[in-house]
PDB file of C-alpha atoms in Angstrom:
ATOM      1  CA  MET A   1       0.000   0.000   0.000  1.00  0.00           C
ATOM      2  CA  SER A   2       1.188   3.507  -0.748  1.00  0.00           C
ATOM      3  CA  GLU A   3       2.269   5.703   2.135  1.00  0.00           C
ATOM      4  CA  GLU A   4       0.581   8.669   0.483  1.00  0.00           C
ATOM      5  CA  PRO A   5      -2.699   9.709   2.187  1.00  0.00           C
ATOM      6  CA  ILE A   6      -5.981   9.234   0.296  1.00  0.00           C
ATOM      7  CA  PHE A   7      -6.961  12.861   0.948  1.00  0.00           C
ATOM      8  CA  ILE A   8      -4.675  15.895   0.875  1.00  0.00           C
ATOM      9  CA  ARG A   9      -5.256  19.587   1.419  1.00  0.00           C
ATOM     10  CA  SER A  10      -6.067  21.512  -1.724  1.00  0.00           C
ATOM     11  CA  LYS A  11      -3.241  23.617  -3.114  1.00  0.00           C
ATOM     12  CA  LEU A  12      -5.654  26.224  -4.418  1.00  0.00           C
ATOM     13  CA  GLY A  13      -5.494  28.319  -1.254  1.00  0.00           C
ATOM     14  CA  THR A  14      -8.541  26.771   0.434  1.00  0.00           C
ATOM     15  CA  SER A  15      -8.452  24.435   3.397  1.00  0.00           C
ATOM     16  CA  ARG A  16     -10.558  21.801   1.613  1.00  0.00           C
ATOM     17  CA  TYR A  17      -9.454  18.222   1.300  1.00  0.00           C
ATOM     18  CA  VAL A  18      -9.298  16.611  -2.151  1.00  0.00           C
ATOM     19  CA  TYR A  19      -8.496  13.149  -3.490  1.00  0.00           C
ATOM     20  CA  ASN A  20      -4.764  12.426  -3.743  1.00  0.00           C
ATOM     21  CA  HIS A  21      -3.905  11.169  -7.225  1.00  0.00           C
ATOM     22  CA  ARG A  22      -0.634   9.658  -5.938  1.00  0.00           C
ATOM     23  CA  ASN A  23      -2.505   7.151  -3.777  1.00  0.00           C
ATOM     24  CA  PRO A  24      -4.122   4.202  -5.689  1.00  0.00           C
ATOM     25  CA  VAL A  25      -7.352   4.511  -3.670  1.00  0.00           C
ATOM     26  CA  GLY A  26      -7.441   8.276  -4.231  1.00  0.00           C
ATOM     27  CA  LEU A  27      -6.881   7.758  -7.972  1.00  0.00           C
ATOM     28  CA  ALA A  28      -9.671   5.138  -8.066  1.00  0.00           C
ATOM     29  CA  LEU A  29     -12.013   7.596  -6.311  1.00  0.00           C
ATOM     30  CA  ILE A  30     -11.081  10.313  -8.823  1.00  0.00           C
ATOM     31  CA  ILE A  31     -12.103   7.969 -11.653  1.00  0.00           C
ATOM     32  CA  LEU A  32     -15.148   6.322 -10.019  1.00  0.00           C
ATOM     33  CA  THR A  33     -16.851   9.397  -8.517  1.00  0.00           C
ATOM     34  CA  PRO A  34     -17.846  10.999 -11.864  1.00  0.00           C
ATOM     35  CA  LEU A  35     -18.920   7.613 -13.258  1.00  0.00           C
ATOM     36  CA  VAL A  36     -21.181   6.954 -10.261  1.00  0.00           C
ATOM     37  CA  ALA A  37     -22.587  10.499 -10.500  1.00  0.00           C
ATOM     38  CA  LEU A  38     -23.365  10.009 -14.213  1.00  0.00           C
ATOM     39  CA  GLY A  39     -25.047   6.683 -13.457  1.00  0.00           C
ATOM     40  CA  VAL A  40     -27.237   8.283 -10.794  1.00  0.00           C
ATOM     41  CA  LEU A  41     -28.203  11.140 -13.124  1.00  0.00           C
ATOM     42  CA  PHE A  42     -29.017   8.697 -15.925  1.00  0.00           C
ATOM     43  CA  GLY A  43     -31.156   6.643 -13.542  1.00  0.00           C
ATOM     44  CA  MET A  44     -33.020   9.736 -12.363  1.00  0.00           C
ATOM     45  CA  GLN A  45     -33.671  10.817 -15.956  1.00  0.00           C
ATOM     46  CA  THR A  46     -34.938   7.349 -16.875  1.00  0.00           C
ATOM     47  CA  GLU A  47     -37.339   7.323 -13.911  1.00  0.00           C
ATOM     48  CA  SER A  48     -38.752  10.753 -14.778  1.00  0.00           C
ATOM     49  CA  THR A  49     -39.724  10.056 -18.405  1.00  0.00           C
ATOM     50  CA  TRP A  50     -42.447   7.920 -19.952  1.00  0.00           C
ATOM     51  CA  SER A  51     -41.736   4.942 -22.171  1.00  0.00           C
ATOM     52  CA  GLU A  52     -44.214   3.645 -24.754  1.00  0.00           C
ATOM     53  CA  GLY A  53     -44.880   0.516 -22.674  1.00  0.00           C
ATOM     54  CA  GLU A  54     -45.393   2.469 -19.458  1.00  0.00           C
ATOM     55  CA  LEU A  55     -47.937   4.761 -21.113  1.00  0.00           C
ATOM     56  CA  ARG A  56     -49.819   1.782 -22.615  1.00  0.00           C
ATOM     57  CA  ASP A  57     -49.904  -0.037 -19.261  1.00  0.00           C
ATOM     58  CA  ALA A  58     -50.838   3.124 -17.339  1.00  0.00           C
ATOM     59  CA  VAL A  59     -53.745   3.920 -19.698  1.00  0.00           C
ATOM     60  CA  ARG A  60     -54.949   0.306 -19.544  1.00  0.00           C
ATOM     61  CA  LYS A  61     -54.826   0.276 -15.731  1.00  0.00           C
ATOM     62  CA  GLY A  62     -56.359   3.771 -15.431  1.00  0.00           C
ATOM     63  CA  VAL A  63     -59.301   2.809 -17.650  1.00  0.00           C
ATOM     64  CA  ARG A  64     -59.793  -0.428 -15.691  1.00  0.00           C
ATOM     65  CA  ASP A  65     -59.688   1.515 -12.397  1.00  0.00           C
ATOM     66  CA  LEU A  66     -62.274   4.025 -13.671  1.00  0.00           C
ATOM     67  CA  GLY A  67     -64.793   1.234 -14.208  1.00  0.00           C
ATOM     68  CA  GLY A  68     -67.536   1.696 -11.616  1.00  0.00           C
ATOM     69  CA  LYS A  69     -65.639   4.353  -9.641  1.00  0.00           C
ATOM     70  CA  ARG A  70     -67.677   7.077  -7.964  1.00  0.00           C
ATOM     71  CA  HIS A  71     -67.048  10.772  -8.695  1.00  0.00           C
ATOM     72  CA  TYR A  72     -68.656  13.920  -7.368  1.00  0.00           C
ATOM     73  CA  THR A  73     -68.874  15.980 -10.540  1.00  0.00           C
ATOM     74  CA  SER A  74     -71.311  17.334 -13.128  1.00  0.00           C
ATOM     75  CA  LEU A  75     -72.060  16.028 -16.595  1.00  0.00           C
ATOM     76  CA  GLU A  76     -70.914  19.261 -18.199  1.00  0.00           C
ATOM     77  CA  GLY A  77     -67.301  20.224 -18.601  1.00  0.00           C
ATOM     78  CA  ASN A  78     -63.989  18.567 -19.250  1.00  0.00           C
ATOM     79  CA  HIS A  79     -63.524  15.205 -17.494  1.00  0.00           C
ATOM     80  CA  GLY A  80     -59.945  14.705 -18.646  1.00  0.00           C
ATOM     81  CA  TYR A  81     -58.789  15.270 -15.080  1.00  0.00           C
ATOM     82  CA  LEU A  82     -60.562  12.031 -14.069  1.00  0.00           C
ATOM     83  CA  ILE A  83     -58.487  10.109 -16.621  1.00  0.00           C
ATOM     84  CA  ALA A  84     -55.214  11.834 -15.660  1.00  0.00           C
ATOM     85  CA  GLU A  85     -55.928  11.197 -11.962  1.00  0.00           C
ATOM     86  CA  ALA A  86     -56.657   7.498 -12.584  1.00  0.00           C
ATOM     87  CA  ILE A  87     -53.387   7.164 -14.539  1.00  0.00           C
ATOM     88  CA  ARG A  88     -51.419   8.919 -11.791  1.00  0.00           C
ATOM     89  CA  GLU A  89     -53.003   6.806  -9.044  1.00  0.00           C
ATOM     90  CA  GLY A  90     -52.238   3.627 -11.015  1.00  0.00           C
ATOM     91  CA  GLY A  91     -48.590   3.882 -10.004  1.00  0.00           C
ATOM     92  CA  ILE A  92     -47.173   3.068 -13.449  1.00  0.00           C
ATOM     93  CA  GLY A  93     -44.638   5.463 -14.945  1.00  0.00           C
ATOM     94  CA  PRO A  94     -43.524   8.779 -13.498  1.00  0.00           C
ATOM     95  CA  GLY A  95     -47.114   9.879 -12.829  1.00  0.00           C
ATOM     96  CA  HIS A  96     -46.642  13.416 -14.143  1.00  0.00           C
ATOM     97  CA  GLY A  97     -46.687  14.794 -17.663  1.00  0.00           C
ATOM     98  CA  VAL A  98     -49.891  13.120 -18.852  1.00  0.00           C
ATOM     99  CA  ASP A  99     -51.810  15.300 -21.296  1.00  0.00           C
ATOM    100  CA  THR A 100     -55.559  14.751 -21.837  1.00  0.00           C
ATOM    101  CA  ARG A 101     -57.122  16.739 -24.684  1.00  0.00           C
ATOM    102  CA  GLU A 102     -60.889  16.784 -25.085  1.00  0.00           C
ATOM    103  CA  GLU A 103     -61.881  16.086 -28.683  1.00  0.00           C
ATOM    104  CA  GLU A 104     -65.072  17.062 -30.504  1.00  0.00           C
ATOM    105  CA  GLY A 105     -66.264  13.464 -30.732  1.00  0.00           C
ATOM    106  CA  GLY A 106     -66.516  13.215 -26.955  1.00  0.00           C
ATOM    107  CA  GLY A 107     -63.307  11.326 -26.297  1.00  0.00           C
ATOM    108  CA  TYR A 108     -60.045  12.391 -24.699  1.00  0.00           C
ATOM    109  CA  THR A 109     -56.700  11.941 -26.435  1.00  0.00           C
ATOM    110  CA  VAL A 110     -54.101  10.863 -23.867  1.00  0.00           C
ATOM    111  CA  SER A 111     -50.414  11.450 -24.601  1.00  0.00           C
ATOM    112  CA  THR A 112     -47.118  12.547 -23.051  1.00  0.00           C
ATOM    113  CA  GLU A 113     -44.198  14.724 -24.184  1.00  0.00           C
ATOM    114  CA  ASP A 114     -41.893  11.700 -23.958  1.00  0.00           C
ATOM    115  CA  THR A 115     -43.802   9.373 -26.304  1.00  0.00           C
ATOM    116  CA  GLU A 116     -45.326   9.554 -29.758  1.00  0.00           C
ATOM    117  CA  THR A 117     -48.146   7.103 -29.005  1.00  0.00           C
ATOM    118  CA  GLU A 118     -51.611   8.451 -28.281  1.00  0.00           C
ATOM    119  CA  TYR A 119     -54.673   6.725 -26.856  1.00  0.00           C
ATOM    120  CA  CYS A 120     -58.330   7.617 -27.190  1.00  0.00           C
ATOM    121  CA  VAL A 121     -60.191   7.273 -23.907  1.00  0.00           C
ATOM    122  CA  ARG A 122     -63.963   7.592 -23.813  1.00  0.00           C
ATOM    123  CA  ILE A 123     -65.594   8.072 -20.425  1.00  0.00           C
ATOM    124  CA  THR A 124     -69.293   7.658 -19.662  1.00  0.00           C
ATOM    125  CA  LEU A 125     -70.868   8.941 -16.468  1.00  0.00           C
ATOM    126  CA  THR A 126     -74.131   7.503 -15.133  1.00  0.00           C
ATOM    127  CA  LEU A 127     -75.992   8.867 -12.160  1.00  0.00           C
ATOM    128  CA  ASP A 128     -75.311   6.879  -8.991  1.00  0.00           C
ATOM    129  CA  GLU A 129     -78.721   5.844  -7.726  1.00  0.00           C
ATOM    130  CA  GLN A 130     -77.324   5.049  -4.284  1.00  0.00           C
ATOM    131  CA  PRO A 131     -76.827   8.321  -2.391  1.00  0.00           C
ATOM    132  CA  PRO A 132     -73.993   8.311   0.166  1.00  0.00           C
ATOM    133  CA  VAL A 133     -76.249   9.366   3.060  1.00  0.00           C
ATOM    134  CA  VAL A 134     -80.002   8.865   3.347  1.00  0.00           C
ATOM    135  CA  PHE A 135     -81.843  10.797   6.006  1.00  0.00           C
ATOM    136  CA  PRO A 136     -84.930   9.151   7.499  1.00  0.00           C
ATOM    137  CA  GLY A 137     -88.094  10.777   6.233  1.00  0.00           C
ATOM    138  CA  ALA A 138     -86.307  12.680   3.453  1.00  0.00           C
ATOM    139  CA  GLU A 139     -88.163  12.848   0.185  1.00  0.00           C
ATOM    140  CA  ASP A 140     -86.603  11.582  -3.025  1.00  0.00           C
ATOM    141  CA  ARG A 141     -84.596  14.218  -4.812  1.00  0.00           C
ATOM    142  CA  PRO A 142     -85.175  14.840  -8.513  1.00  0.00           C
ATOM    143  CA  PRO A 143     -82.339  13.900 -10.860  1.00  0.00           C
ATOM    144  CA  PRO A 144     -79.743  16.674 -11.163  1.00  0.00           C
ATOM    145  CA  ASP A 145     -79.455  18.966 -14.154  1.00  0.00           C
ATOM    146  CA  PRO A 146     -76.346  18.387 -16.337  1.00  0.00           C
ATOM    147  CA  GLY A 147     -74.568  21.360 -14.724  1.00  0.00           C
ATOM    148  CA  MET A 148     -75.304  20.318 -11.134  1.00  0.00           C
ATOM    149  CA  LEU A 149     -72.850  18.406  -8.994  1.00  0.00           C
ATOM    150  CA  ALA A 150     -73.889  14.883  -8.102  1.00  0.00           C
ATOM    151  CA  PHE A 151     -72.393  11.430  -7.612  1.00  0.00           C
ATOM    152  CA  TYR A 152     -71.746   9.615 -10.875  1.00  0.00           C
ATOM    153  CA  LEU A 153     -70.288   6.216 -11.703  1.00  0.00           C
ATOM    154  CA  SER A 154     -67.679   6.227 -14.428  1.00  0.00           C
ATOM    155  CA  HIS A 155     -67.129   3.672 -17.171  1.00  0.00           C
ATOM    156  CA  ALA A 156     -64.264   4.041 -19.647  1.00  0.00           C
ATOM    157  CA  THR A 157     -62.892   2.414 -22.772  1.00  0.00           C
ATOM    158  CA  PHE A 158     -59.728   3.078 -24.733  1.00  0.00           C
ATOM    159  CA  SER A 159     -58.231   2.469 -28.148  1.00  0.00           C
ATOM    160  CA  LYS A 160     -54.855   3.215 -29.686  1.00  0.00           C
ATOM    161  CA  GLY A 161     -54.628   6.466 -31.634  1.00  0.00           C
ATOM    162  CA  SER A 162     -56.092   9.897 -31.146  1.00  0.00           C
ATOM    163  CA  CYS A 163     -59.834  10.538 -30.959  1.00  0.00           C
ATOM    164  CA  HIS A 164     -61.269  12.075 -34.118  1.00  0.00           C
TER     165      HIS A 164
END
């Protein structure tokens, strides 16, 4: 083993310690440290982007999870957030960066910046006939107007490609 220390004081006028290139362990650390740092950065980048397979699996799982799920919403408006939320809660992929665009035909085109694949998700909401709380002696409420908030059950389907 070399009698040189692994760390020496910097000769740049600071009192920091740096790796000693004259010691074999110090030289190995000089070479390995940037390689390990690059590996960590590459791993972080890989975990923060979508792959084609992850998007496919996330859309499939999100649509399956939407089946029969209860939502407090109205019939009017953009329901793309329900799809994006189901994909995020599915736990596949990074969870962020999912874009849902409402199309004129009633579907939502799901895509990400990282992939070229798009999926068409169609969501149907039906009024939940089972209210969460029933008060004794309360009269039956009339069905809500399309703009009113109520509990709805969602059902979704998907196909590859954008909705046209």
